[in-house]
C-alpha cells in the first residue's frame, strides 16, 4: 500500500493489487451452524470448509499467490535429483539470506524436527522470545526444555510498545549463566511472534541478542516463518531503519543469525519450508537426515511447482507493497474493534487480529477454555472460523497437570491478500453482536482429549446448553436472515 492520502479524509486500507481468480463462499443458516459446531466437538479445527463463510483459522498455506508465482509454476523442472528449480530456489535463498547452504524441508515443523535432532540433547535448554507449538514439541521430544524470556510488555494484552516480540536481554544472560553455556542448545528468536499476537522484534534487540550469543559462543537461530510482517514493522516502527529498504533490513537480520529456518506456508505464500546455514559440518549432518525424513535433497516433500513459486514469493517479500497489506488490514480491524470496546491485543501486529477472550468472557474460568468457547461462539454468530490460542493449545505436563496459558486469545488470521475490507467489516459486526450478548456464552470441557497437540483433534462440549441459547438469540435478533 503506497502512501496515498484520501481527499475525503477517510482512512481505509487500500490494496495495491487486483483480484483475478475468485472462490465462491456460502453462509449456511444458523441452524446448520449450530449442528456443525456440535459435530466438530466445538473445536474449530474440526469444522468442514463447506460450513465456513470467512475462514480466519490461519495464514498457513492459504495466502493468495501472485500472478508471477502461478506463472512460474509452469516452468518447474521436474526431476528426482538436480532439478533446475531447486538450483533457482537455492540461489535465491543465498542471495536474500547470505548463507552458503539452503536445505529444504517439507514445512516449518520439519525444519524444527531436523534442527532438534541435530542440536538438542537430553537436558539442553533453548532460550527464546516465545515458543511456537511445534517448536516446543520437537525440543521437548528430544529431552530438552525451553525458557521463554520475552520482555514484560510482550505478555501485556494492551500496550503501545512497538516491539512486543523483543527478548529480555538481562533474562537471557541470566539463563545462560545459571544453566551454563554448554547446556544451551541454541538461542531462538521468532520473527512476528506467533502466539503472543504476531508481535515483531526490533533490529536493535536482535543485535543485543547476538552480542550475548557472541559472549558465550552460542548459536542464534531465527524462526523466519513470519519474517515478512516483522520486516515491515521494523521499517515502519524503528526510527533508525526508516530509510533502509526491506531488502537491507532483511540482510541486516540475516547477518546476525547463524541459522534461518522458515515455514514457506507463510513466508513466500506457498507450501514448504527450508533452512539457510553457513556451517559446513552441520550441513553435512543435515544432508544425512533429509533424505531419510523428507525426500531427496532437491525436492524433499515439496512439489517442484511450489518450489518455483517460492523462489518468486521470497523475492516478492522484499517488496513493501506486497508485505504491508496484511498489517494494514489488521491495524484497521483492531481500530474498528476498539471503537466497540472489544478487548483486543494492541498494538496491532502481523498474522491476524487477536481478541482477548480473558476479558471478553471474564465470567468463564480459564479451565473452561474461554478462547475456545469464544471461537465456537463466533462461528455460530457468523460462520467465521478463528483459532483458539490459549489453554487448549497448551499441553498437560508429565504429571497430567494442565498449565494455564499466559493469554487466552481468539486469533482471527488475515491470510495475505485474501479478504476484502467489507469482509473484515462483517466480522467486526458479528463480534460486536457477540460482545453485546457475551453473558450467554459459557465455557467448554473436553470429552475426548488427545495427549499430544490436543487442540488439533480434541473434542469438547459446552458446559451448559449455551450454544442453543446463543442460536436462539441470533434468530430473535436477525429473524430469517443469515
Ligand atoms: C507455522 C509456524 C511454524 C511451523 O510451520 P509449518 O509449516 O506449519 O510446519 C513454525 N514457527 C512459526 C513461527 C510458525 O508460524
Tab-separated table of C-alpha atoms and ligand atoms in Angstrom:
chain	number	residue	atom	x	y	z
A	1	UNK	CA	0.000	0.000	0.000
A	2	UNK	CA	1.688	3.102	-1.211
A	3	UNK	CA	1.442	6.414	0.611
A	4	UNK	CA	-1.943	7.509	-0.687
A	5	UNK	CA	-3.954	10.163	1.095
A	6	UNK	CA	-7.714	10.480	0.601
A	7	UNK	CA	-9.279	13.809	-0.400
A	8	UNK	CA	-12.267	12.995	1.836
A	9	UNK	CA	-10.060	12.240	4.818
A	10	UNK	CA	-11.231	8.634	5.212
A	11	UNK	CA	-8.661	6.069	6.262
A	12	UNK	CA	-9.352	2.678	4.757
A	13	UNK	CA	-6.579	0.278	3.797
A	14	UNK	CA	-6.099	0.259	0.029
A	15	UNK	CA	-4.939	-2.784	-1.910
A	16	UNK	CA	-2.099	-2.420	-4.402
A	17	UNK	CA	-3.262	-5.483	-6.310
A	18	UNK	CA	-6.398	-6.644	-8.068
A	19	UNK	CA	-8.266	-9.934	-7.786
A	20	UNK	CA	-8.218	-12.165	-10.865
A	21	UNK	CA	-9.393	-15.526	-9.523
A	22	UNK	CA	-12.249	-15.891	-7.047
A	23	UNK	CA	-13.779	-18.647	-4.960
A	24	UNK	CA	-17.481	-18.560	-4.155
A	25	UNK	CA	-18.451	-18.616	-0.491
A	26	UNK	CA	-21.683	-19.743	1.174
A	27	UNK	CA	-23.092	-18.684	4.506
A	28	UNK	CA	-25.166	-21.541	5.920
A	29	UNK	CA	-28.137	-20.736	8.216
A	30	UNK	CA	-27.718	-20.564	11.987
A	31	UNK	CA	-29.470	-23.944	12.448
A	32	UNK	CA	-26.783	-25.649	10.327
A	33	UNK	CA	-24.024	-23.696	12.087
A	34	UNK	CA	-25.319	-24.994	15.406
A	35	UNK	CA	-25.295	-28.576	14.105
A	36	UNK	CA	-21.851	-28.142	12.562
A	37	UNK	CA	-20.204	-26.838	15.720
A	38	UNK	CA	-21.705	-29.793	17.603
A	39	UNK	CA	-20.332	-32.245	15.026
A	40	UNK	CA	-16.936	-30.576	15.359
A	41	UNK	CA	-16.887	-31.029	19.135
A	42	UNK	CA	-16.817	-27.231	19.463
A	43	UNK	CA	-13.297	-27.333	18.019
A	44	UNK	CA	-12.963	-25.039	15.001
A	45	UNK	CA	-10.145	-27.247	13.651
A	46	UNK	CA	-12.731	-29.990	13.090
A	47	UNK	CA	-15.224	-27.893	11.107
A	48	UNK	CA	-15.752	-28.623	7.432
A	49	UNK	CA	-14.985	-25.948	4.865
A	50	UNK	CA	-18.465	-26.269	3.374
A	51	UNK	CA	-19.911	-24.898	6.635
A	52	UNK	CA	-17.497	-21.958	6.853
A	53	UNK	CA	-18.096	-18.489	5.437
A	54	UNK	CA	-14.998	-16.494	6.445
A	55	UNK	CA	-12.048	-18.729	7.270
A	56	UNK	CA	-9.685	-16.897	9.595
A	57	UNK	CA	-8.235	-20.045	11.142
A	58	UNK	CA	-4.707	-19.478	9.922
A	59	UNK	CA	-2.367	-17.802	7.478
A	60	UNK	CA	-0.676	-21.131	6.805
A	61	UNK	CA	-0.735	-22.294	3.193
A	62	UNK	CA	-3.789	-20.150	2.413
A	63	UNK	CA	-2.227	-16.854	1.365
A	64	UNK	CA	-3.056	-15.627	-2.122
A	65	UNK	CA	-0.289	-16.187	-4.644
A	66	UNK	CA	0.686	-13.565	-7.186
A	67	UNK	CA	0.245	-13.970	-10.935
A	68	UNK	CA	4.025	-14.240	-11.235
A	69	UNK	CA	4.096	-17.105	-8.756
A	70	UNK	CA	1.407	-19.032	-10.597
A	71	UNK	CA	3.146	-18.387	-13.928
A	72	UNK	CA	6.475	-19.623	-12.534
A	73	UNK	CA	4.871	-22.931	-11.574
A	74	UNK	CA	4.507	-23.752	-15.244
A	75	UNK	CA	8.248	-23.832	-15.845
A	76	UNK	CA	9.079	-26.132	-12.953
A	77	UNK	CA	11.816	-28.592	-13.814
A	78	UNK	CA	10.626	-31.936	-12.510
A	79	UNK	CA	13.368	-34.439	-11.773
A	80	UNK	CA	14.244	-36.607	-8.800
A	81	UNK	CA	17.710	-35.113	-8.457
A	82	UNK	CA	19.480	-31.990	-9.646
A	83	UNK	CA	16.447	-30.053	-10.835
A	84	UNK	CA	16.971	-26.517	-12.118
A	85	UNK	CA	14.004	-25.493	-9.984
A	86	UNK	CA	15.958	-26.351	-6.860
A	87	UNK	CA	19.030	-24.519	-8.122
A	88	UNK	CA	16.968	-21.382	-8.693
A	89	UNK	CA	15.489	-21.594	-5.189
A	90	UNK	CA	18.870	-22.247	-3.624
A	91	UNK	CA	20.450	-19.250	-5.280
A	92	UNK	CA	17.519	-17.013	-4.313
A	93	UNK	CA	17.951	-18.048	-0.663
A	94	UNK	CA	21.695	-17.477	-0.893
A	95	UNK	CA	21.074	-14.077	-2.387
A	96	UNK	CA	18.490	-12.971	0.200
A	97	UNK	CA	19.825	-14.558	3.395
A	98	UNK	CA	23.540	-14.563	2.601
A	99	UNK	CA	24.163	-18.140	3.781
A	100	UNK	CA	26.133	-20.681	1.819
A	101	UNK	CA	23.688	-23.597	2.096
A	102	UNK	CA	19.962	-23.928	1.617
A	103	UNK	CA	18.438	-27.135	2.958
A	104	UNK	CA	14.755	-27.561	2.087
A	105	UNK	CA	12.193	-29.399	4.203
A	106	UNK	CA	8.540	-30.070	3.527
A	107	UNK	CA	7.316	-27.433	6.018
A	108	UNK	CA	8.373	-25.384	9.055
A	109	UNK	CA	7.990	-28.106	11.655
A	110	UNK	CA	10.104	-30.446	9.527
A	111	UNK	CA	12.946	-27.921	9.871
A	112	UNK	CA	12.330	-27.916	13.624
A	113	UNK	CA	12.485	-31.687	13.684
A	114	UNK	CA	15.849	-31.772	11.873
A	115	UNK	CA	17.295	-28.932	13.972
A	116	UNK	CA	16.141	-30.528	17.240
A	117	UNK	CA	17.612	-33.898	16.246
A	118	UNK	CA	20.973	-32.356	15.453
A	119	UNK	CA	21.272	-29.641	18.077
A	120	UNK	CA	19.157	-30.550	21.122
A	121	UNK	CA	20.389	-33.133	23.617
A	122	UNK	CA	18.857	-34.502	26.799
A	123	UNK	CA	18.714	-31.768	29.448
A	124	UNK	CA	19.521	-28.976	26.998
A	125	UNK	CA	17.791	-25.626	27.189
A	126	UNK	CA	16.635	-23.370	24.380
A	127	UNK	CA	16.032	-19.743	25.418
A	128	UNK	CA	13.563	-17.981	23.121
A	129	UNK	CA	11.463	-14.819	22.907
A	130	UNK	CA	8.393	-17.078	22.809
A	131	UNK	CA	7.581	-20.617	21.791
A	132	UNK	CA	5.574	-21.913	18.866
A	133	UNK	CA	3.572	-25.125	19.434
A	134	UNK	CA	5.537	-27.390	17.086
A	135	UNK	CA	8.891	-25.862	18.086
A	136	UNK	CA	8.332	-26.623	21.738
A	137	UNK	CA	7.079	-30.141	20.979
A	138	UNK	CA	10.207	-31.017	18.963
A	139	UNK	CA	12.561	-29.660	21.618
A	140	UNK	CA	10.829	-31.467	24.490
A	141	UNK	CA	10.629	-34.674	22.448
A	142	UNK	CA	14.451	-34.644	22.472
A	143	UNK	CA	14.540	-34.282	26.263
A	144	UNK	CA	15.254	-30.572	26.093
A	145	UNK	CA	13.300	-27.694	27.567
A	146	UNK	CA	12.550	-24.126	26.640
A	147	UNK	CA	12.950	-20.846	28.523
A	148	UNK	CA	10.614	-18.136	27.371
A	149	UNK	CA	12.030	-14.715	28.035
A	150	UNK	CA	10.005	-12.073	26.202
A	151	UNK	CA	10.185	-8.532	27.532
A	152	UNK	CA	7.495	-7.907	30.131
A	153	UNK	CA	5.294	-5.915	27.713
A	154	UNK	CA	5.210	-8.965	25.436
A	155	UNK	CA	2.591	-10.605	27.612
A	156	UNK	CA	0.503	-7.494	28.251
A	157	UNK	CA	-2.661	-7.615	26.169
A	158	UNK	CA	-2.851	-3.868	25.714
A	159	UNK	CA	0.322	-1.942	25.206
A	160	UNK	CA	1.832	0.707	22.981
A	161	UNK	CA	5.223	-0.980	22.834
A	162	UNK	CA	6.135	-1.209	19.138
A	163	UNK	CA	8.245	-4.375	19.582
A	164	UNK	CA	6.493	-6.734	21.965
A	165	UNK	CA	8.365	-9.648	20.378
A	166	UNK	CA	11.675	-8.437	21.846
A	167	UNK	CA	13.712	-10.708	24.078
A	168	UNK	CA	14.629	-9.653	27.622
A	169	UNK	CA	18.406	-9.378	27.285
A	170	UNK	CA	19.145	-9.449	31.021
A	171	UNK	CA	16.984	-12.552	31.379
A	172	UNK	CA	18.895	-14.190	28.525
A	173	UNK	CA	22.227	-13.510	30.204
A	174	UNK	CA	20.835	-14.915	33.446
A	175	UNK	CA	19.518	-18.120	31.831
A	176	UNK	CA	22.874	-18.748	30.151
A	177	UNK	CA	24.811	-18.089	33.366
A	178	UNK	CA	22.527	-20.242	35.525
A	179	UNK	CA	22.283	-23.220	33.159
A	180	UNK	CA	25.836	-22.916	31.856
A	181	UNK	CA	26.542	-22.131	28.179
A	182	UNK	CA	27.278	-25.809	27.441
A	183	UNK	CA	23.640	-26.622	28.294
A	184	UNK	CA	22.257	-24.079	25.842
A	185	UNK	CA	21.466	-25.860	22.556
A	186	UNK	CA	20.945	-22.534	20.799
A	187	UNK	CA	19.145	-19.253	21.274
A	188	UNK	CA	15.962	-18.951	19.237
A	189	UNK	CA	14.347	-15.752	18.051
A	190	UNK	CA	10.951	-15.935	16.393
A	191	UNK	CA	10.036	-13.210	13.918
A	192	UNK	CA	6.484	-11.867	14.213
A	193	UNK	CA	5.976	-13.842	17.424
A	194	UNK	CA	3.009	-16.033	16.556
A	195	UNK	CA	1.415	-16.995	19.879
A	196	UNK	CA	1.537	-13.556	21.506
A	197	UNK	CA	-0.245	-11.762	18.709
A	198	UNK	CA	2.089	-11.601	15.722
A	199	UNK	CA	4.352	-9.138	17.516
A	200	UNK	CA	7.720	-8.178	15.987
A	201	UNK	CA	11.206	-7.813	17.443
A	202	UNK	CA	13.403	-4.829	16.631
A	203	UNK	CA	16.703	-4.953	14.810
A	204	UNK	CA	18.260	-3.323	17.877
A	205	UNK	CA	17.022	-6.155	20.098
A	206	UNK	CA	18.297	-8.814	17.699
A	207	UNK	CA	21.674	-7.076	17.799
A	208	UNK	CA	21.694	-7.249	21.579
A	209	UNK	CA	20.770	-10.958	21.496
A	210	UNK	CA	23.653	-11.543	19.078
A	211	UNK	CA	26.085	-9.853	21.469
A	212	UNK	CA	25.106	-12.223	24.278
A	213	UNK	CA	25.469	-15.190	21.892
A	214	UNK	CA	28.945	-13.983	20.930
A	215	UNK	CA	29.916	-13.501	24.559
A	216	UNK	CA	29.058	-17.135	25.363
A	217	UNK	CA	29.781	-18.759	21.996
A	218	UNK	CA	26.140	-19.675	21.273
A	219	UNK	CA	24.302	-20.256	18.021
A	220	UNK	CA	21.480	-17.863	17.145
A	221	UNK	CA	18.594	-19.485	15.285
A	222	UNK	CA	15.902	-17.396	13.616
A	223	UNK	CA	12.420	-18.784	13.030
A	224	UNK	CA	11.645	-16.652	9.989
A	225	UNK	CA	8.168	-18.036	9.258
A	226	UNK	CA	6.556	-14.657	9.988
A	227	UNK	CA	9.524	-12.604	8.821
A	228	UNK	CA	7.554	-10.674	6.190
A	229	UNK	CA	5.447	-8.924	8.844
A	230	UNK	CA	8.492	-8.352	11.057
A	231	UNK	CA	10.409	-6.733	8.175
A	232	UNK	CA	7.527	-4.384	7.527
A	233	UNK	CA	7.217	-3.428	11.221
A	234	UNK	CA	10.948	-2.731	11.558
A	235	UNK	CA	10.739	-0.358	8.619
A	236	UNK	CA	7.542	1.271	9.877
A	237	UNK	CA	8.355	1.467	13.599
A	238	UNK	CA	12.127	1.505	14.141
A	239	UNK	CA	13.391	5.028	13.548
A	240	UNK	CA	16.924	4.132	12.541
A	241	UNK	CA	15.601	1.707	9.902
A	242	UNK	CA	13.077	4.063	8.290
A	243	UNK	CA	15.465	4.909	5.459
A	244	UNK	CA	16.544	1.315	4.848
A	245	UNK	CA	14.919	-0.796	2.141
A	246	UNK	CA	13.168	-4.027	3.126
A	247	UNK	CA	15.999	-5.879	1.395
A	248	UNK	CA	18.601	-4.069	3.509
A	249	UNK	CA	16.705	-4.794	6.728
A	250	UNK	CA	16.450	-8.428	5.702
A	251	UNK	CA	20.194	-8.583	5.065
A	252	UNK	CA	20.937	-6.959	8.433
A	253	UNK	CA	18.761	-9.532	10.226
A	254	UNK	CA	20.318	-12.445	8.330
A	255	UNK	CA	23.857	-11.281	9.149
A	256	UNK	CA	23.081	-11.547	12.847
A	257	UNK	CA	21.793	-15.146	12.718
A	258	UNK	CA	23.622	-18.448	12.279
A	259	UNK	CA	20.611	-20.457	11.145
A	260	UNK	CA	17.482	-19.156	9.477
A	261	UNK	CA	14.561	-21.527	9.029
A	262	UNK	CA	11.051	-20.893	7.845
A	263	UNK	CA	7.671	-22.288	7.001
A	264	UNK	CA	7.051	-21.366	3.366
A	265	UNK	CA	3.358	-21.847	4.095
A	266	UNK	CA	3.703	-18.328	5.472
A	267	UNK	CA	6.942	-16.831	4.162
A	268	UNK	CA	6.699	-16.860	0.384
A	269	UNK	CA	2.978	-17.749	0.382
A	270	UNK	CA	3.297	-21.334	-0.881
A	271	UNK	CA	3.654	-24.693	0.938
A	272	UNK	CA	7.071	-25.880	2.072
A	273	UNK	CA	9.991	-24.787	4.179
A	274	UNK	CA	13.734	-24.649	4.488
A	275	UNK	CA	16.877	-23.788	6.415
A	276	UNK	CA	19.720	-21.446	5.495
A	277	UNK	CA	23.112	-22.041	7.117
A	278	UNK	CA	26.833	-21.382	6.696
A	279	UNK	CA	28.164	-24.182	8.912
A	280	UNK	CA	29.605	-26.870	6.620
A	281	UNK	CA	29.701	-29.583	9.306
A	282	UNK	CA	26.080	-29.014	10.201
A	283	UNK	CA	25.166	-29.016	6.523
A	284	UNK	CA	26.735	-32.447	6.097
A	285	UNK	CA	24.771	-33.747	9.081
A	286	UNK	CA	21.532	-32.338	7.671
A	287	UNK	CA	22.278	-33.946	4.346
A	288	UNK	CA	22.260	-37.319	6.067
A	289	UNK	CA	18.893	-36.796	7.726
A	290	UNK	CA	16.950	-35.010	4.989
A	291	UNK	CA	16.710	-37.965	2.576
A	292	UNK	CA	15.508	-40.172	5.458
A	293	UNK	CA	12.715	-37.961	6.690
A	294	UNK	CA	11.942	-35.536	3.882
A	295	UNK	CA	12.992	-36.852	0.493
A	296	UNK	CA	15.991	-36.319	-1.751
A	297	UNK	CA	17.733	-33.017	-1.103
A	298	UNK	CA	16.493	-31.265	-4.224
A	299	UNK	CA	12.788	-31.936	-3.756
A	300	UNK	CA	12.085	-33.019	-0.147
A	301	UNK	CA	8.333	-33.171	0.405
A	302	UNK	CA	7.664	-30.163	-1.798
A	303	UNK	CA	6.387	-30.299	-5.336
A	304	UNK	CA	8.731	-28.576	-7.762
A	305	UNK	CA	5.880	-26.253	-8.690
A	306	UNK	CA	5.693	-24.979	-5.125
A	307	UNK	CA	9.464	-24.542	-5.108
A	308	UNK	CA	9.343	-22.465	-8.235
A	309	UNK	CA	6.587	-20.307	-6.738
A	310	UNK	CA	8.582	-19.985	-3.522
A	311	UNK	CA	11.569	-18.530	-5.376
A	312	UNK	CA	9.281	-15.781	-6.674
A	313	UNK	CA	7.447	-15.434	-3.337
A	314	UNK	CA	10.676	-14.854	-1.428
A	315	UNK	CA	11.708	-12.160	-3.875
A	316	UNK	CA	8.252	-10.540	-3.584
A	317	UNK	CA	8.715	-10.441	0.193
A	318	UNK	CA	11.291	-7.723	-0.460
A	319	UNK	CA	8.548	-5.522	-1.962
A	320	UNK	CA	6.965	-3.325	0.683
A	321	UNK	CA	3.688	-3.106	-1.252
A	322	UNK	CA	3.453	-6.897	-1.175
A	323	UNK	CA	4.067	-7.347	2.547
A	324	UNK	CA	2.220	-4.416	4.084
A	325	UNK	CA	-1.298	-5.451	3.034
A	326	UNK	CA	-1.958	-7.757	5.986
A	327	UNK	CA	-0.522	-5.388	8.658
A	328	UNK	CA	-2.664	-2.533	7.262
A	329	UNK	CA	-5.818	-4.674	7.295
A	330	UNK	CA	-5.069	-5.913	10.806
A	331	UNK	CA	-4.474	-2.358	12.051
A	332	UNK	CA	-7.813	-1.336	10.532
A	333	UNK	CA	-9.634	-4.251	12.141
A	334	UNK	CA	-8.086	-3.541	15.558
A	335	UNK	CA	-9.142	0.107	15.261
A	336	UNK	CA	-12.723	-0.884	14.413
A	337	UNK	CA	-12.893	-3.360	17.315
A	338	UNK	CA	-11.571	-0.669	19.636
A	339	UNK	CA	-14.490	1.549	18.622
A	340	UNK	CA	-16.806	-1.135	20.035
A	341	UNK	CA	-14.673	-1.506	23.198
A	342	UNK	CA	-13.952	-5.114	22.211
A	343	UNK	CA	-10.754	-6.172	24.006
A	344	UNK	CA	-8.018	-6.927	21.502
A	345	UNK	CA	-4.228	-7.244	21.548
A	346	UNK	CA	-2.509	-3.925	20.860
A	347	UNK	CA	-0.579	-2.626	19.128
A	348	UNK	CA	-1.899	-4.355	16.003
A	349	UNK	CA	0.635	-6.983	14.905
A	350	UNK	CA	1.013	-9.247	11.898
A	351	UNK	CA	-0.730	-12.542	11.148
A	352	UNK	CA	-4.135	-11.548	12.430
A	353	UNK	CA	-6.283	-9.821	14.939
A	354	UNK	CA	-6.181	-11.294	18.449
A	355	UNK	CA	-9.285	-10.895	20.595
A	356	UNK	CA	-8.647	-11.142	24.339
A	357	UNK	CA	-11.049	-13.852	25.479
A	358	UNK	CA	-9.967	-13.476	29.108
A	359	UNK	CA	-11.624	-10.023	29.159
A	360	UNK	CA	-14.325	-10.696	26.566
A	361	UNK	CA	-15.619	-13.652	28.609
A	362	UNK	CA	-14.376	-12.629	32.044
A	363	UNK	CA	-17.083	-14.825	33.610
A	364	UNK	CA	-15.636	-18.025	32.039
A	365	UNK	CA	-12.836	-19.645	34.110
A	366	UNK	CA	-9.580	-20.387	32.274
A	367	UNK	CA	-10.068	-24.103	32.918
A	368	UNK	CA	-13.169	-23.911	30.726
A	369	UNK	CA	-11.209	-22.514	27.784
A	370	UNK	CA	-12.656	-19.030	27.231
A	371	UNK	CA	-10.790	-18.607	23.921
A	372	UNK	CA	-12.103	-21.934	22.625
A	373	UNK	CA	-15.613	-21.042	23.759
A	374	UNK	CA	-15.374	-17.682	22.014
A	375	UNK	CA	-14.156	-19.354	18.812
A	376	UNK	CA	-17.189	-21.645	18.781
A	377	UNK	CA	-19.498	-18.704	19.563
A	378	UNK	CA	-18.125	-16.597	16.696
A	379	UNK	CA	-18.684	-19.463	14.294
A	380	UNK	CA	-22.307	-19.543	15.446
A	381	UNK	CA	-22.621	-15.779	15.140
A	382	UNK	CA	-21.374	-15.526	11.574
A	383	UNK	CA	-19.886	-18.669	10.075
A	384	UNK	CA	-16.486	-17.187	10.921
A	385	UNK	CA	-13.686	-19.562	11.835
A	386	UNK	CA	-10.938	-18.403	14.186
A	387	UNK	CA	-8.428	-20.349	16.251
A	388	UNK	CA	-8.085	-20.812	19.992
A	389	UNK	CA	-4.666	-19.715	21.196
A	390	UNK	CA	-4.813	-20.218	24.922
A	391	UNK	CA	-5.025	-23.015	27.484
A	392	UNK	CA	-6.477	-25.516	24.984
A	393	UNK	CA	-3.314	-25.047	22.893
A	394	UNK	CA	-1.157	-25.946	25.909
A	395	UNK	CA	-0.212	-29.483	26.821
A	396	UNK	CA	-0.512	-31.286	30.162
A	397	UNK	CA	2.844	-31.812	31.887
A	398	UNK	CA	4.303	-35.217	32.820
A	399	UNK	CA	2.060	-35.353	35.919
A	400	UNK	CA	-1.067	-34.624	33.916
A	401	UNK	CA	-1.342	-31.089	35.258
A	402	UNK	CA	-2.778	-28.608	32.819
A	403	UNK	CA	-0.767	-25.379	32.614
A	404	UNK	CA	-2.879	-22.254	32.220
A	405	UNK	CA	-1.800	-20.153	29.249
A	406	UNK	CA	-0.426	-16.652	29.791
A	407	UNK	CA	-3.039	-15.288	27.427
A	408	UNK	CA	-6.428	-16.511	26.206
A	409	UNK	CA	-6.645	-15.318	22.633
A	410	UNK	CA	-9.080	-15.879	19.807
A	411	UNK	CA	-6.906	-15.458	16.762
A	412	UNK	CA	-8.561	-14.203	13.613
A	413	UNK	CA	-5.894	-14.641	10.966
A	414	UNK	CA	-5.864	-12.466	7.889
A	415	UNK	CA	-4.246	-14.618	5.230
A	416	UNK	CA	-2.282	-12.330	2.958
A	417	UNK	CA	-4.283	-10.637	0.162
A	418	UNK	CA	-7.327	-12.900	0.639
A	419	UNK	CA	-10.119	-10.888	2.300
A	420	UNK	CA	-11.650	-7.523	1.482
A	421	UNK	CA	-12.486	-4.590	3.754
A	422	UNK	CA	-16.214	-5.449	3.579
A	423	UNK	CA	-15.486	-8.965	4.812
A	424	UNK	CA	-13.451	-7.521	7.679
A	425	UNK	CA	-16.351	-5.172	8.474
A	426	UNK	CA	-18.749	-8.140	8.567
A	427	UNK	CA	-16.511	-9.929	11.077
A	428	UNK	CA	-16.351	-6.787	13.237
A	429	UNK	CA	-20.163	-6.559	13.120
A	430	UNK	CA	-20.617	-10.155	14.286
A	431	UNK	CA	-18.047	-9.686	17.063
A	432	UNK	CA	-19.928	-6.560	18.171
A	433	UNK	CA	-23.181	-8.572	18.347
A	434	UNK	CA	-21.422	-11.293	20.285
A	435	UNK	CA	-19.951	-8.754	22.694
A	436	UNK	CA	-23.461	-7.424	23.380
A	437	UNK	CA	-24.539	-10.994	24.135
A	438	UNK	CA	-21.380	-12.245	25.805
A	439	UNK	CA	-23.213	-13.165	29.026
A	440	UNK	CA	-24.910	-16.028	27.097
A	441	UNK	CA	-21.551	-17.640	26.253
A	442	UNK	CA	-20.216	-20.166	28.772
A	443	UNK	CA	-17.234	-22.494	28.836
A	444	UNK	CA	-16.294	-25.830	27.278
A	445	UNK	CA	-14.991	-29.118	28.632
A	446	UNK	CA	-13.099	-31.923	26.920
A	447	UNK	CA	-14.972	-35.116	26.100
A	448	UNK	CA	-12.066	-36.541	24.090
A	449	UNK	CA	-8.612	-35.207	24.911
A	450	UNK	CA	-5.592	-36.433	22.918
A	451	UNK	CA	-2.268	-36.454	24.747
A	452	UNK	CA	-0.241	-34.546	22.165
A	453	UNK	CA	-1.265	-31.313	20.415
A	454	UNK	CA	-4.779	-31.747	21.791
A	455	UNK	CA	-6.054	-28.536	20.183
A	456	UNK	CA	-5.912	-30.163	16.737
A	457	UNK	CA	-8.114	-33.192	17.312
A	458	UNK	CA	-9.669	-32.788	20.762
A	459	UNK	CA	-13.458	-32.785	21.086
A	460	UNK	CA	-15.301	-30.693	23.652
A	461	UNK	CA	-18.839	-29.918	24.721
A	462	UNK	CA	-20.431	-26.804	26.167
A	463	UNK	CA	-20.691	-26.923	29.986
A	464	UNK	CA	-24.382	-25.954	29.634
A	465	UNK	CA	-26.722	-25.684	26.600
A	466	UNK	CA	-25.457	-22.127	25.975
A	467	UNK	CA	-24.805	-22.686	22.264
A	468	UNK	CA	-28.520	-23.416	21.735
A	469	UNK	CA	-29.357	-20.276	23.702
A	470	UNK	CA	-26.985	-18.210	21.555
A	471	UNK	CA	-28.509	-19.592	18.353
A	472	UNK	CA	-31.994	-18.769	19.644
A	473	UNK	CA	-30.902	-15.203	20.428
A	474	UNK	CA	-29.480	-14.925	16.909
A	475	UNK	CA	-32.870	-15.886	15.419
A	476	UNK	CA	-34.620	-13.433	17.705
A	477	UNK	CA	-32.317	-10.555	16.680
A	478	UNK	CA	-31.806	-11.323	12.973
A	479	UNK	CA	-35.099	-13.016	12.049
A	480	UNK	CA	-34.905	-15.045	8.845
A	481	UNK	CA	-31.672	-13.545	7.574
A	482	UNK	CA	-28.411	-15.472	7.625
B	1	LIG	C1	3.657	-22.045	11.230
B	1	LIG	C2	4.855	-21.865	12.026
B	1	LIG	C3	5.764	-22.911	12.226
B	1	LIG	C4	5.521	-24.306	11.661
B	1	LIG	O1	5.466	-24.286	10.284
B	1	LIG	P1	4.570	-25.367	9.475
B	1	LIG	O2	4.884	-25.079	8.060
B	1	LIG	O3	3.156	-25.123	9.842
B	1	LIG	O4	5.043	-26.696	9.909
B	1	LIG	C5	6.878	-22.659	12.975
B	1	LIG	N1	7.091	-21.439	13.522
B	1	LIG	C6	6.250	-20.416	13.360
B	1	LIG	C7	6.535	-19.105	13.968
B	1	LIG	C8	5.094	-20.580	12.611
B	1	LIG	O5	4.244	-19.565	12.463
